[in-house]
Coordinates of C-alpha atoms in Angstrom, one line a residue:
X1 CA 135.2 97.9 93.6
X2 CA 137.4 98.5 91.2
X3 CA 135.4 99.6 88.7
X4 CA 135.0 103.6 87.6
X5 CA 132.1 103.4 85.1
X6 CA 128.0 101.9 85.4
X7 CA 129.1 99.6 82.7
X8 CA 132.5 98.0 84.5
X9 CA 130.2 98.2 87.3
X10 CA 127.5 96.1 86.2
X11 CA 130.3 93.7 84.8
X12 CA 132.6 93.3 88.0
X13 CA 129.8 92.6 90.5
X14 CA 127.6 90.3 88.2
X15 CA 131.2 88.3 88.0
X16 CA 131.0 87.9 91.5
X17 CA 127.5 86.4 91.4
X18 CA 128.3 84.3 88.2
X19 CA 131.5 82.8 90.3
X20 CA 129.2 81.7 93.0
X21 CA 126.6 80.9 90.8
X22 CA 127.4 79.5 87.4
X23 CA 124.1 78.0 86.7
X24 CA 123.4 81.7 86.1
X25 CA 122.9 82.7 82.2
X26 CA 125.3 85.5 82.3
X27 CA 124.5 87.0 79.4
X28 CA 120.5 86.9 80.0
X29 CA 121.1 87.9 83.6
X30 CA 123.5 91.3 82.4
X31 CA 120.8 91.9 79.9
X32 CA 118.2 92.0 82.5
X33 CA 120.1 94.6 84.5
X34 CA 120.4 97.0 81.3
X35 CA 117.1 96.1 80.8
X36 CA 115.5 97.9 84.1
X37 CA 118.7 100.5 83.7
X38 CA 116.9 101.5 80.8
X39 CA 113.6 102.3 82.5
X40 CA 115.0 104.6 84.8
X41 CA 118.2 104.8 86.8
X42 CA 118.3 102.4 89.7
X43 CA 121.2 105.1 91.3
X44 CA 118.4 106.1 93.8
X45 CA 119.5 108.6 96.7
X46 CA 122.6 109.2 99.0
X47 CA 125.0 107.4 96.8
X48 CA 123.2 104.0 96.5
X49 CA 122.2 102.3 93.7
X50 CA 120.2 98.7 93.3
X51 CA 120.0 97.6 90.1
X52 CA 118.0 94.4 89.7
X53 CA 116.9 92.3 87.1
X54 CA 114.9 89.0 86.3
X55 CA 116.9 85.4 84.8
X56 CA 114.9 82.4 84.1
X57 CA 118.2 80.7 85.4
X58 CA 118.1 81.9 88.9
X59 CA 115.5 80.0 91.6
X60 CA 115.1 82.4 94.1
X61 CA 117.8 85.7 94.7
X62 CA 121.5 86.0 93.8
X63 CA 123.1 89.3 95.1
X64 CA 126.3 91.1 95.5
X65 CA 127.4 94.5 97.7
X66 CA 130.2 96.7 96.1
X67 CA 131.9 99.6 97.6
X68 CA 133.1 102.5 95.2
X69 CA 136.1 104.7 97.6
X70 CA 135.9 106.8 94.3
X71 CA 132.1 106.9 92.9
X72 CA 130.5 106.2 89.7
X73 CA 129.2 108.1 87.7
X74 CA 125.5 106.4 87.4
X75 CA 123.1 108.7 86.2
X76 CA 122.0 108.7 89.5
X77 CA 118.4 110.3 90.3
X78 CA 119.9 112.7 92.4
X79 CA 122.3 113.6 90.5
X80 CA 125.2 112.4 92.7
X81 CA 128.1 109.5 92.2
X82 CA 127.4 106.3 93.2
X83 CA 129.3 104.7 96.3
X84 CA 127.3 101.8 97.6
X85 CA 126.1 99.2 95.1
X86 CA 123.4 96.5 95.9
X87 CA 123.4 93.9 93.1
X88 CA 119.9 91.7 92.7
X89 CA 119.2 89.0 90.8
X90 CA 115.8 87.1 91.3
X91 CA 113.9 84.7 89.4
X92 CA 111.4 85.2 86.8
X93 CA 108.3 83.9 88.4
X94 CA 108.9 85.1 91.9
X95 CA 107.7 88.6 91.6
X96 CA 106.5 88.5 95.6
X97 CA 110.4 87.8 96.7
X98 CA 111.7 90.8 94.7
X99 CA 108.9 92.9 95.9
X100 CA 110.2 91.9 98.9
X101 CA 113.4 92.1 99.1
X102 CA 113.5 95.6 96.9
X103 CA 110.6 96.7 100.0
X104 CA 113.1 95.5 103.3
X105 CA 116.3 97.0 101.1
X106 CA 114.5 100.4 100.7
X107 CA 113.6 100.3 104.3
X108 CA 117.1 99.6 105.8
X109 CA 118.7 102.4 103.7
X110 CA 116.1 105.4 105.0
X111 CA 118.5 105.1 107.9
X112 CA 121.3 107.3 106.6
X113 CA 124.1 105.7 109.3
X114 CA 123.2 102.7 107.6
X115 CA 125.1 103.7 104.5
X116 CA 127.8 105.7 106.4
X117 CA 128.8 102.9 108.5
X118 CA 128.3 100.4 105.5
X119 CA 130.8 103.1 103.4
X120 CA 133.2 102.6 106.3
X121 CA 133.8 98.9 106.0
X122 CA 137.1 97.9 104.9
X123 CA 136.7 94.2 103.6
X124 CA 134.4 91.8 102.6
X125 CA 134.2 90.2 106.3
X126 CA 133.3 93.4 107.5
X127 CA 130.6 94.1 105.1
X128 CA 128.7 90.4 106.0
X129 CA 129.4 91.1 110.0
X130 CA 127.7 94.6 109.8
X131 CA 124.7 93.1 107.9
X132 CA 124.5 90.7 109.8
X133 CA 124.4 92.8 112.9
X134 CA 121.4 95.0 111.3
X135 CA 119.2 92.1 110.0
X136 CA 116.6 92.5 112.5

């Protein structure tokens, strides 16, 4: 990512989901995101934040991986920059699928190679591969 800030953040990988899917309310969608941001800071541990939000636009999960070299300042709950970023978008009625998603997520990332080795990825191609390779 190019971004240096939560807000370019939030901007530069929502464009990325809007470019793939532009049935997406963009503004709604953003909105969302600051909405839960507002709660509390989805920059959970290890340098990883997930911030998520609802659309009435999306049907089931629209999501995007970015990858800070420099970190972001994100008001993290630990205190610390954030690196890896995990996008979600979901639906407003399907409150199971973000559970669920938000539950398998949290799960994958107690493994702290995960993160390394996802840090270490130097393209897009690379990113999907080593998902890919970890889905089960």
């Amino acid at each position: 990512m190019e971004s240096q800030e939560k807000d370019e953040l939030f901007e530069e990988l929502g464009q990325c989901i809007f470019s793939a899917h532009p049935e997406i309310d963009r503004e709604k969608a953003l909105a969302s995101l600051w909405d839960r941001e507002a709660k509390m800071s989805t920059g959970i541990m290890r340098g990883v934040g997930i911030p998520h939000g609802t659309c009435k636009s999306i049907k089931k999960c629209a999501g995007a991986i970015g990858i800070s070299r420099g970190g972001i300042d994100y008001d993290s709950l630990d205190g610390n920059p954030v690196k890896v970023v995990f996008m979600l978008l979901f639906g407003e009625d399907d409150n199971t699928l973000h559970l669920e998603v938000l539950k398998s997520l949290s799960q994958v990332l107690q493994d702290e190679s995960f993160v390394d080795e996802l840090y270490k990825k130097q393209n897009p191609q690379d990113v999907f591969d080593f998902l890919c390779s970890r889905e089960n």
